[in-house]
Coordinates of C-alpha atoms in Angstrom, one line a residue:
M126 CA -16.3 -20.5 -0.5
I127 CA -18.0 -20.6 2.9
R128 CA -21.8 -19.9 2.6
D129 CA -22.8 -16.3 3.3
N130 CA -25.3 -17.3 6.1
V131 CA -22.5 -19.3 7.9
L132 CA -20.2 -16.2 7.8
I133 CA -23.0 -13.9 9.0
N134 CA -23.8 -16.3 11.9
A135 CA -20.1 -16.3 12.8
G136 CA -20.2 -12.5 12.9
I137 CA -23.2 -12.6 15.2
Q138 CA -21.6 -15.1 17.5
T139 CA -18.4 -13.0 17.9
G140 CA -20.3 -9.7 18.3
M141 CA -19.2 -8.2 15.0
L142 CA -22.8 -8.2 13.7
D143 CA -26.1 -7.3 15.4
E144 CA -29.2 -9.4 14.5
T145 CA -31.5 -6.3 14.6
K146 CA -29.2 -4.5 12.1
I147 CA -29.0 -7.5 9.9
A148 CA -32.8 -7.7 9.7
E149 CA -32.8 -4.0 8.5
Y150 CA -30.1 -4.6 6.0
K151 CA -31.9 -7.7 4.6
L152 CA -34.9 -5.5 3.6
A153 CA -32.5 -2.9 2.1
A154 CA -30.7 -5.7 0.2
R155 CA -34.0 -6.9 -1.3
R156 CA -35.0 -3.4 -2.1
E157 CA -31.7 -2.5 -3.8
R158 CA -31.4 -6.0 -5.3
V159 CA -27.8 -6.5 -4.0
D160 CA -26.1 -9.3 -2.1
L161 CA -26.6 -9.0 1.7
L162 CA -23.0 -9.8 2.6
H163 CA -21.8 -7.2 0.1
L164 CA -24.1 -4.6 1.6
L165 CA -23.0 -5.4 5.1
T166 CA -19.3 -4.9 4.4
Y167 CA -19.9 -1.5 2.9
K168 CA -22.5 -0.2 5.4
L169 CA -20.6 -1.4 8.5
R170 CA -17.1 -1.0 6.9
F171 CA -15.3 -4.2 7.4
P172 CA -13.5 -6.5 4.9
I173 CA -14.8 -10.0 4.2
A174 CA -11.6 -11.4 5.8
D175 CA -13.0 -10.3 9.2
L176 CA -15.9 -12.7 8.8
Y177 CA -13.5 -15.5 7.9
R178 CA -11.5 -14.7 11.0
A179 CA -14.7 -14.7 13.0
Y180 CA -15.6 -18.1 11.6
A181 CA -12.2 -19.4 12.5
Q182 CA -12.6 -18.0 16.0
T183 CA -15.9 -19.7 16.5
Q184 CA -14.6 -23.1 15.2
G185 CA -11.2 -22.9 17.1
I186 CA -9.3 -22.9 13.8
R187 CA -5.9 -21.2 13.5
F188 CA -6.0 -18.0 11.4
L189 CA -2.7 -17.0 9.7
T190 CA -1.4 -13.7 8.6
N191 CA 0.7 -13.2 5.5
D192 CA 4.0 -13.4 7.5
E193 CA 3.1 -16.8 8.9
I194 CA 2.4 -18.5 5.5
R195 CA 5.2 -20.6 4.1
V196 CA 4.4 -23.2 1.4
D197 CA 5.7 -26.7 2.0
P198 CA 7.2 -27.8 -1.4
Q199 CA 7.4 -31.5 -0.5
L200 CA 3.7 -31.8 0.5
L201 CA 2.7 -29.5 -2.4
R202 CA 4.1 -32.1 -4.9
K203 CA 1.6 -34.7 -3.4
I204 CA -1.4 -32.7 -4.5
S205 CA -2.3 -32.2 -8.2
P206 CA -2.6 -28.5 -9.3
S207 CA -6.2 -29.2 -10.5
I208 CA -7.2 -30.2 -6.9
I209 CA -5.4 -27.1 -5.4
E210 CA -7.1 -24.8 -7.9
R211 CA -10.6 -26.4 -7.5
R212 CA -10.5 -26.9 -3.7
L213 CA -8.4 -23.8 -2.8
V214 CA -6.0 -25.6 -0.5
V215 CA -2.3 -25.2 0.0
P216 CA 0.0 -27.3 2.4
L217 CA 2.2 -25.1 4.6
M218 CA 5.5 -25.5 6.5
P219 CA 4.9 -26.5 10.1
I220 CA 4.3 -23.9 12.8
D221 CA 5.1 -25.2 16.4
E222 CA 6.0 -28.5 14.8
T223 CA 2.5 -28.9 13.4
A224 CA 1.9 -29.6 9.7
L225 CA -0.7 -27.2 8.3
L226 CA -3.2 -27.2 5.4
L227 CA -4.4 -23.8 4.4
V228 CA -8.1 -24.1 3.3
D229 CA -10.7 -21.7 2.0
N230 CA -13.8 -23.7 3.3
P231 CA -13.4 -26.0 6.3
E232 CA -17.0 -27.2 5.7
D233 CA -16.1 -28.7 2.3
R234 CA -15.9 -32.2 3.9
A235 CA -15.7 -34.2 0.6
G236 CA -12.9 -32.0 -0.8
L237 CA -10.9 -32.0 2.4
S238 CA -11.2 -35.7 2.7
Q239 CA -9.8 -36.1 -0.8
V240 CA -6.9 -33.9 0.0
Q241 CA -6.1 -35.2 3.5
R242 CA -5.7 -38.8 2.1
L243 CA -2.6 -37.5 0.3
L244 CA -1.1 -35.8 3.4
P245 CA 0.1 -36.7 6.9
P246 CA -2.7 -37.9 9.1
D247 CA -2.1 -35.3 11.8
I248 CA -2.1 -32.3 9.6
E249 CA -4.0 -29.3 11.0
I250 CA -6.5 -27.2 9.0
C251 CA -6.0 -23.4 9.1
M252 CA -7.4 -20.4 7.4
T253 CA -6.4 -16.9 6.2
D254 CA -7.7 -13.9 4.3
P255 CA -9.6 -15.4 1.3
N256 CA -8.0 -12.9 -1.1
L257 CA -4.5 -13.9 0.1
L258 CA -5.3 -17.6 -0.3
Q259 CA -6.5 -17.0 -3.9
Q260 CA -3.3 -15.2 -4.8
L261 CA -1.3 -18.0 -3.2
V262 CA -3.2 -20.7 -5.2
I263 CA -2.5 -18.8 -8.4
R264 CA 1.2 -18.6 -7.7
V265 CA 1.7 -22.2 -6.7
T266 CA -0.4 -23.6 -9.6
Q267 CA 1.4 -21.5 -12.1
A268 CA 4.8 -22.5 -10.7
T269 CA 3.8 -26.2 -10.8
N270 CA 2.5 -26.1 -14.4
D271 CA 5.2 -23.7 -15.7
E272 CA 2.4 -21.5 -16.9
E273 CA 2.7 -17.9 -17.9
P274 CA 1.0 -15.6 -15.4
P275 CA -2.3 -14.0 -16.6
E276 CA -2.0 -10.5 -17.9
F277 CA -1.9 -8.0 -15.1
D278 CA -4.7 -5.4 -15.0
P279 CA -3.7 -2.3 -13.0
V280 CA -7.2 -0.8 -13.3
I281 CA -8.8 -3.8 -11.5
S282 CA -5.9 -4.2 -9.1
L283 CA -6.0 -0.5 -8.0
D284 CA -9.8 -0.6 -7.6
E285 CA -9.6 -3.7 -5.4
M286 CA -6.8 -2.1 -3.3
I287 CA -8.7 1.2 -2.7
R288 CA -11.9 -0.8 -1.9
E289 CA -10.0 -2.9 0.7
A290 CA -8.4 0.3 2.1
Y291 CA -11.8 1.8 2.6
L292 CA -13.3 -1.2 4.2
Y293 CA -10.3 -1.5 6.6
R294 CA -10.8 2.2 7.5
T295 CA -7.3 3.0 6.2
S296 CA -6.0 6.6 6.4
D297 CA -3.1 6.2 4.0
I298 CA -1.9 3.8 1.3
H299 CA 1.8 3.5 0.8
F300 CA 3.3 2.4 -2.6
E301 CA 6.9 1.2 -1.9
P302 CA 9.2 0.0 -4.7
A303 CA 11.9 -2.5 -3.8
K304 CA 14.7 -4.1 -6.0
E305 CA 12.5 -6.8 -7.6
T306 CA 9.1 -6.3 -5.9
F307 CA 6.6 -3.6 -5.1
H308 CA 5.0 -3.5 -1.7
I309 CA 1.7 -1.9 -0.6
R310 CA 1.1 -1.0 3.0
F311 CA -2.1 0.4 4.7
R312 CA -2.0 2.7 7.7
I313 CA -4.7 1.4 10.0
D314 CA -5.3 3.1 13.4
G315 CA -1.9 4.8 13.0
C316 CA 0.1 1.6 12.3
L317 CA 1.3 0.4 9.0
Q318 CA 0.2 -3.1 7.9
P319 CA 1.1 -5.0 4.7
Y320 CA -1.5 -5.4 2.0
A321 CA -2.3 -9.1 1.2
Q322 CA -0.8 -9.0 -2.3
I323 CA 2.9 -8.4 -3.2
F324 CA 3.4 -7.1 -6.8
S325 CA 6.4 -7.4 -9.1
A326 CA 8.4 -4.3 -10.0
E327 CA 6.7 -4.2 -13.4
Q328 CA 3.2 -4.5 -11.9
G329 CA 4.1 -1.8 -9.4
A330 CA 5.1 0.5 -12.2
A331 CA 1.8 -0.1 -13.9
L332 CA -0.1 0.6 -10.7
M333 CA 1.8 3.9 -10.3
S334 CA 0.9 4.9 -13.8
R335 CA -2.7 4.2 -13.3
M336 CA -2.8 6.1 -10.0
K337 CA -1.0 9.1 -11.6
V338 CA -3.5 9.2 -14.4
L339 CA -6.4 9.3 -11.9
A340 CA -4.7 11.9 -9.7
G341 CA -3.9 14.2 -12.7
M342 CA -0.2 13.8 -12.6
D343 CA 2.3 13.6 -15.4
I344 CA 3.0 9.9 -16.0
S345 CA 6.1 10.6 -18.0
E346 CA 7.8 12.5 -15.1
Q347 CA 9.5 10.2 -12.7
R348 CA 12.4 12.2 -11.5
M349 CA 10.6 15.0 -9.6
P350 CA 8.1 14.9 -6.7
Q351 CA 4.5 15.4 -7.8
D352 CA 1.2 16.2 -6.0
G353 CA -2.3 15.4 -7.2
G354 CA -5.7 14.3 -6.1
M355 CA -8.9 12.6 -7.2
T356 CA -12.5 11.9 -6.1
Y357 CA -13.0 8.1 -5.9
E358 CA -16.3 6.4 -6.2
L359 CA -17.1 3.0 -4.8
D360 CA -20.2 0.9 -4.9
N361 CA -23.3 1.9 -3.0
N362 CA -23.0 5.6 -3.8
I363 CA -19.9 5.9 -1.6
S364 CA -17.3 8.6 -2.7
F365 CA -14.4 10.3 -1.0
D366 CA -11.4 12.4 -2.0
I367 CA -7.8 11.1 -2.2
R368 CA -4.7 13.2 -2.0
A369 CA -1.7 11.7 -3.7
A370 CA 2.0 12.5 -3.6
T371 CA 5.0 10.9 -5.3
V372 CA 8.7 11.1 -4.8
P373 CA 11.6 9.4 -6.7
V374 CA 13.5 6.8 -4.6
K375 CA 16.4 4.4 -5.3
F376 CA 14.3 1.6 -7.0
G377 CA 11.7 3.8 -8.7
E378 CA 8.9 6.0 -7.5
R379 CA 7.1 5.7 -4.2
A380 CA 3.7 7.3 -3.5
T381 CA 1.4 8.0 -0.6
L382 CA -2.4 8.2 -1.0
R383 CA -4.3 9.8 1.8
L384 CA -8.0 9.0 2.0
L385 CA -9.9 12.2 3.0
G386 CA -13.3 12.5 4.5
S387 CA -14.0 8.7 4.4
D388 CA -14.9 8.6 8.1
S389 CA -17.2 11.6 8.5
E390 CA -19.1 9.7 11.3
A391 CA -16.1 10.6 13.5
L392 CA -17.0 14.3 13.5
S393 CA -18.3 14.5 17.0
L394 CA -16.7 16.2 20.0
K395 CA -18.2 13.5 22.2
K396 CA -16.7 10.7 20.2
I397 CA -13.1 11.9 19.6
G398 CA -11.9 11.6 23.2
F399 CA -12.5 14.7 25.4
S400 CA -13.0 14.0 29.0
E401 CA -16.3 15.3 30.4
R402 CA -14.7 18.2 32.1
A403 CA -12.6 19.2 29.0
L404 CA -15.6 18.7 26.7
A405 CA -17.8 21.0 28.7
R406 CA -15.1 23.7 28.8
F407 CA -14.2 23.4 25.1
S408 CA -17.9 23.4 24.1
D409 CA -18.2 26.7 26.0
V410 CA -15.2 28.5 24.5
I411 CA -16.0 27.6 20.9
K412 CA -19.3 29.5 21.3
R413 CA -17.6 32.8 22.3
P414 CA -18.1 35.7 19.9
H415 CA -14.4 36.4 19.4
G416 CA -10.9 35.1 20.2
M417 CA -8.6 32.4 18.9
I418 CA -8.5 28.7 19.5
L419 CA -5.4 26.8 18.4
I420 CA -5.1 23.0 17.9
T421 CA -1.5 21.8 17.8
G422 CA 0.3 18.5 17.2
P423 CA 2.3 16.7 14.5
T424 CA 0.9 15.6 11.1
G425 CA -1.7 12.8 11.5
S426 CA -2.6 13.7 15.1
G427 CA -6.3 14.4 14.4
K428 CA -6.1 18.2 14.5
S429 CA -8.4 18.6 11.5
T430 CA -11.0 16.2 12.9
T431 CA -11.1 18.2 16.1
L432 CA -11.6 21.5 14.2
Y433 CA -14.3 20.1 11.9
S434 CA -16.1 18.6 14.9
A435 CA -16.1 22.0 16.6
L436 CA -17.4 23.7 13.5
Q437 CA -20.1 21.1 13.1
Q438 CA -21.2 21.7 16.7
I439 CA -21.5 25.5 16.3
A440 CA -22.6 25.8 12.7
S441 CA -26.1 27.1 12.2
N442 CA -28.2 29.3 9.9
D443 CA -27.5 32.4 11.9
I444 CA -23.7 32.5 11.7
N445 CA -21.4 32.9 8.7
V446 CA -18.5 30.4 8.7
L447 CA -15.6 30.6 6.3
T448 CA -12.6 28.3 6.1
V449 CA -9.3 28.2 4.1
E450 CA -7.8 24.8 4.0
D451 CA -5.0 22.7 2.4
P452 CA -6.6 20.3 1.5
I453 CA -10.3 20.4 2.2
E454 CA -10.7 17.1 4.0
Y455 CA -14.4 17.1 4.8
V456 CA -17.1 18.9 2.8
M457 CA -19.5 20.5 5.2
E458 CA -22.9 21.9 4.3
G459 CA -23.6 25.5 5.2
I460 CA -19.9 26.5 5.4
S461 CA -17.9 28.3 2.7
Q462 CA -14.6 26.4 2.2
V463 CA -11.7 27.7 0.2
Q464 CA -8.9 25.5 -1.1
V465 CA -5.3 26.8 -1.0
S466 CA -3.7 26.9 -4.4
S467 CA -0.9 28.6 -6.4
K468 CA -3.2 31.7 -6.6
V469 CA -4.8 31.5 -3.1
S470 CA -2.7 31.4 0.1
F471 CA -3.8 31.3 3.7
S472 CA -3.0 34.9 4.2
S473 CA -4.6 36.2 1.0
A474 CA -7.8 34.2 1.7
L475 CA -7.8 35.4 5.3
R476 CA -7.6 39.1 4.2
S477 CA -10.5 38.5 1.8
F478 CA -12.6 36.8 4.5
L479 CA -12.7 40.0 6.5
R480 CA -14.7 41.7 3.7
H481 CA -17.3 38.9 3.8
D482 CA -18.8 39.6 7.2
P483 CA -17.7 36.3 8.9
D484 CA -18.6 35.2 12.4
V485 CA -16.3 32.2 12.5
I486 CA -13.1 31.8 10.5
M487 CA -11.0 28.6 10.3
V488 CA -7.4 28.8 9.0
G489 CA -6.1 25.3 8.1
E490 CA -2.6 26.2 9.4
I491 CA -0.6 29.2 10.6
R492 CA 2.7 28.9 8.8
D493 CA 4.1 32.5 8.8
S494 CA 4.0 35.8 10.5
E495 CA 1.6 37.4 8.0
T496 CA -1.1 34.7 8.5
A497 CA -0.6 34.8 12.3
G498 CA -0.9 38.6 12.4
I499 CA -4.1 38.7 10.3
A500 CA -5.7 35.9 12.2
M501 CA -5.0 37.6 15.6
K502 CA -6.3 41.0 14.4
A503 CA -9.4 39.2 13.2
A504 CA -9.8 37.6 16.6
L505 CA -9.4 41.1 18.2
T506 CA -12.1 42.6 16.0
G507 CA -15.0 40.5 16.8
H508 CA -14.4 37.1 15.1
M509 CA -13.8 33.7 16.4
V510 CA -10.8 32.2 14.8
F511 CA -9.8 28.5 14.7
S512 CA -6.4 27.3 13.4
T513 CA -3.6 24.8 13.8
L514 CA 0.2 24.8 14.4
H515 CA 2.8 22.1 14.3
T516 CA 4.2 22.1 17.8
N517 CA 4.8 19.4 20.4
S518 CA 2.9 20.8 23.3
A519 CA 0.3 23.4 24.1
V520 CA 2.6 25.8 26.0
S521 CA 5.4 25.6 23.3
T522 CA 2.8 27.0 20.8
I523 CA 3.2 30.5 22.4
S524 CA 7.0 30.3 21.9
R525 CA 6.4 29.2 18.3
L526 CA 4.1 32.2 17.6
I527 CA 6.7 34.6 19.0
D528 CA 9.4 32.9 16.8
I529 CA 7.4 33.6 13.7
G530 CA 6.9 37.3 14.7
A531 CA 3.8 37.6 16.7
E532 CA 3.8 40.1 19.6
P533 CA 3.3 38.6 23.1
F534 CA 0.7 41.2 24.0
L535 CA -1.3 40.3 20.9
I536 CA -1.1 36.6 21.7
G537 CA -2.3 37.2 25.3
S538 CA -5.1 39.4 24.1
T539 CA -6.5 36.9 21.5
L540 CA -5.9 33.4 22.7
V541 CA -8.8 31.6 24.4
S542 CA -7.3 28.1 24.5
I543 CA -4.5 26.0 23.1
I544 CA -5.1 22.2 22.8
A545 CA -2.2 19.9 21.9
Q546 CA -3.3 16.4 20.8
R547 CA -2.1 12.9 19.8
L548 CA -3.9 9.8 18.7
V549 CA -3.7 6.5 20.5
R550 CA -5.2 3.2 19.5
R551 CA -8.5 2.3 21.3
L552 CA -8.6 -1.1 22.9
C553 CA -11.1 -3.5 21.2
G554 CA -14.1 -3.8 23.5
F555 CA -14.6 -7.4 22.6
C556 CA -11.3 -8.9 23.5
K557 CA -9.4 -6.6 25.9
V558 CA -8.1 -8.4 29.0
S559 CA -7.2 -7.2 32.4
V560 CA -3.5 -6.9 33.3
E561 CA -1.7 -7.3 36.6
L562 CA 0.1 -4.1 37.2
S563 CA 3.9 -4.3 37.9
D564 CA 5.7 -1.8 40.1
D565 CA 6.9 0.0 36.9
D566 CA 3.3 0.2 35.6
R567 CA 2.1 1.7 38.9
K568 CA 4.9 4.2 38.8
L569 CA 4.0 5.1 35.2
L570 CA 0.3 5.5 36.1
R571 CA 1.3 7.3 39.3
L572 CA -0.5 4.8 41.4
T573 CA 0.4 3.1 44.7
H574 CA -1.1 0.2 46.7
E575 CA -3.8 1.2 49.2
H576 CA -6.1 -1.5 50.6
N577 CA -7.6 -3.5 47.7
G578 CA -7.2 -0.8 45.0
Y579 CA -4.8 1.9 44.0
V580 CA -4.6 5.5 44.7
N581 CA -3.1 8.5 43.2
E582 CA 0.2 9.3 44.9
K583 CA -0.5 13.0 45.0
K584 CA -3.5 12.6 47.3
I585 CA -4.2 9.4 49.3
D586 CA -7.7 9.2 50.6
D587 CA -10.7 6.9 50.3
A588 CA -12.4 9.1 47.7
N589 CA -9.4 8.8 45.4
V590 CA -9.0 5.0 45.5
F591 CA -8.8 3.5 42.0
K592 CA -10.8 0.3 42.1
G593 CA -11.1 -0.1 38.4
T594 CA -9.2 -2.4 36.0
V595 CA -6.4 -1.7 33.6
Y596 CA -6.5 -3.6 30.3
Q597 CA -4.2 -4.7 27.6
A598 CA -4.7 -5.8 24.0
K599 CA -5.4 -9.4 23.0
G600 CA -6.8 -9.7 19.5
C601 CA -10.0 -11.1 17.9
A602 CA -12.1 -11.1 14.7
N603 CA -13.6 -7.7 15.5
C604 CA -10.2 -5.9 15.5
H605 CA -8.3 -7.8 12.7
D606 CA -6.5 -9.7 15.6
S607 CA -4.7 -6.5 16.6
G608 CA -6.3 -5.9 19.9
Y609 CA -7.2 -2.4 19.0
K610 CA -10.1 -0.9 17.0
G611 CA -10.2 2.7 16.1
R612 CA -8.4 5.6 17.8
I613 CA -9.0 8.0 20.5
A614 CA -7.5 11.5 20.9
L615 CA -5.3 12.6 23.9
F616 CA -5.7 16.3 24.7
E617 CA -3.3 18.6 26.5
T618 CA -5.5 21.6 27.5
L619 CA -4.3 25.1 28.3
W620 CA -7.2 27.5 29.0
V621 CA -6.3 31.2 28.8
D622 CA -8.1 33.2 31.5
D623 CA -7.6 36.9 32.2
H624 CA -4.7 36.3 34.6
L625 CA -2.9 33.9 32.2
A626 CA -3.5 36.3 29.3
Q627 CA -1.7 39.1 31.3
V628 CA 1.2 36.7 32.1
I629 CA 1.6 35.7 28.4
G630 CA 1.3 39.4 27.3
N631 CA 4.2 40.2 29.6
G632 CA 6.5 37.8 27.8
A633 CA 6.5 35.0 30.4
T634 CA 8.6 31.9 29.9
E635 CA 7.0 28.5 29.2
K636 CA 7.7 27.5 32.8
E637 CA 6.1 30.7 34.2
I638 CA 3.0 30.1 31.9
L639 CA 2.6 26.6 33.3
E640 CA 2.9 27.8 36.8
N641 CA 0.1 30.3 36.3
A642 CA -2.2 28.1 34.3
T643 CA -5.3 26.8 36.0
D644 CA -6.8 23.3 35.2
F645 CA -3.9 22.4 32.9
V646 CA -3.9 18.7 31.9
S647 CA -0.9 17.3 30.1
L648 CA -0.9 14.7 27.3
A649 CA 0.6 12.1 29.6
D650 CA -2.0 12.7 32.4
D651 CA -4.9 12.5 29.9
C652 CA -3.5 9.2 28.6
R653 CA -3.2 7.9 32.2
E654 CA -6.9 8.9 32.7
K655 CA -7.9 7.0 29.5
I656 CA -5.8 3.9 30.6
R657 CA -7.6 3.9 33.9
A658 CA -10.9 4.3 32.1
G659 CA -10.1 1.2 30.0
H660 CA -10.0 3.1 26.7
T661 CA -6.3 2.4 25.8
S662 CA -3.3 0.5 27.2
I663 CA 0.0 1.1 28.9
A664 CA 1.7 -0.1 25.7
E665 CA 0.2 2.9 23.8
F666 CA 1.5 5.3 26.4
E667 CA 5.0 3.8 25.9
R668 CA 4.7 3.7 22.1
L669 CA 4.2 7.4 22.0
S670 CA 7.0 8.0 24.6
L671 CA 4.7 10.2 26.6
G672 CA 6.8 9.7 29.7
R673 CA 9.9 11.0 27.9
E674 CA 8.0 14.0 26.5
E675 CA 6.7 14.7 30.0
A676 CA 10.3 14.7 31.4
I677 CA 11.5 17.0 28.6
N678 CA 8.6 19.5 29.2

C-alpha cells in the first residue's frame, strides 16, 4: 500500500486537498483517535481511489478503468501466485502495443525489481482502483492454485458497496442480474458507472436478500415488485435514508436503491444554478403571502432539491410550514413533514393542513384533479403553495393542469411562477480545457464572428460581444477522470404577472402564453448561458437534446 502521507501530498499537488483544511482535520483525527486519511474521505466525500488516481497523475503513470484491464495469461504464468498475492501485481494485455504491469504501490522498489526481472524489459507500470486490484489478485491467484473461493459475506459486501456509493456522491445504486453474473452500477452526476466488483449470480442473490431484509421487504417473494426503505448508518455519525424498489426480470430480480438526503449541503438556491436575475426574482416570489409556485421536470431533474432550497430560505420561527411528500428526502428542522402512505394521500393531507393554520404548504406532487383543486383553493385563500408536476416545459404545465381538470381562471388566479428544470453535469474546474468553436457550435450557441470575439446574432453591438471562453471536459483525479464534477440545474422560467394571469384565465394556447410572457428564458437558452459562463459544455447541451426540445416547443 502507498503510504498515507504520500497519497495526501498527491491530493495537495492536484488540488484535491487543501493544506489548511488538512491541518484542521489532523487535530480532529487526533481528538477522535481515527486515521487521518479515513477521516478525510468521509468529511470531504471522495473514495480512496481518487487519491491513487491523483498519485498516478503526479507521477505520470497510466491509470486504468475496469474496462481497460485484461490479464495476460502468458506473463501471469511467469510470476508465482505468492509474489502476486504479496506484492499486489498483475501483468496485463498490451494497450497501444505496450505491455503493462498493474501494481498497487509503485514505490515498492524491491518488490517491483523482483517482479520485473521475470517480465519483458520494456513493461510499463500502471495503476487502478486499489479495491479493483485486490479483487483481481484474488481471482487470478485462486485460478492459478485451483483454490476454492472464500465464503462470500453479503453483509460485508453490501456495507462496502453503500460506503463507496456515499463517497462517490451516488444518487442511485442499480442491482442488475445477468445470465451468469450480477452487475452493480452507480449513478454519479446523472450517468451510470460500473462498480469495481462483478458478482456471480449466487452472490447477487445473497446481496438481494440482505438488502431486502434491511429494507423491510419479503425475501421469499421474488415474482412481484416490492418497495421498501431503510436508514443507513456509516462511520463518523453519518446516516441517510435509502428508498428501495425491486422488480422481477428475466434472470432474477433487479433492484434500485436511491440514496436520499445524503447531500444536504446542496440545499442552497445560490448553489443549484439560478442566474443572478432569476435568483433575485425567485427569491422575491417565494416570500409572497399567497399564490402557487410549480417546479416541473422528469424524475431525477432536481425538483425536490429546488423546493427544499426554497423552503430552507424562507423558513423561520414566525411562519408555519407543512409538507406532504413521497418520500421525505430531506429532514428539515422547524418544518412539519408528512409521509404519504396507504392511509395518507396528497389530497387527504392537504385537506387536513388547512385546519392547522399554515403559512406555507409544500405538496410533493400534483397527480390528480382533487389535489390540484385543493392546492389552488389554498393558494387563493392566503397560503403560499409549492408543488411539482411531471411535464417537459414550463408552459406545458398549464395544459397539463387543464387536462387533469383544473379551471383556466383558477390557474391564472393562483399561479405566481412555473419553473421547468433539468440537470447537466458541471465541468471540473481543475481540468476543463478551452475549445475552438466550429460553425455548428456557433450556430448552437447562437453566436457569430465579430472582431476578436463572438456576438449574439439577435443583437450585434460592442456591448454584446462575447469575449469569454467555451470549455470542454478533459478528466483528472479530482473528477474520477470524467471531466465533470457535480451537477448544475438548468431553469426555464415563466413568471406570471397580472397580464399573463388574465391571458391564462381566458384559456389561451401555449403559443399565446409564450407570446405574452415577459422575461421568459427557455431551458436551451439557460444552458447556452451556462456554457458561455464555463459551467458546462456543448456536449451536455447535445446529450439532453435541448436543441430538439426547443424546435418541438
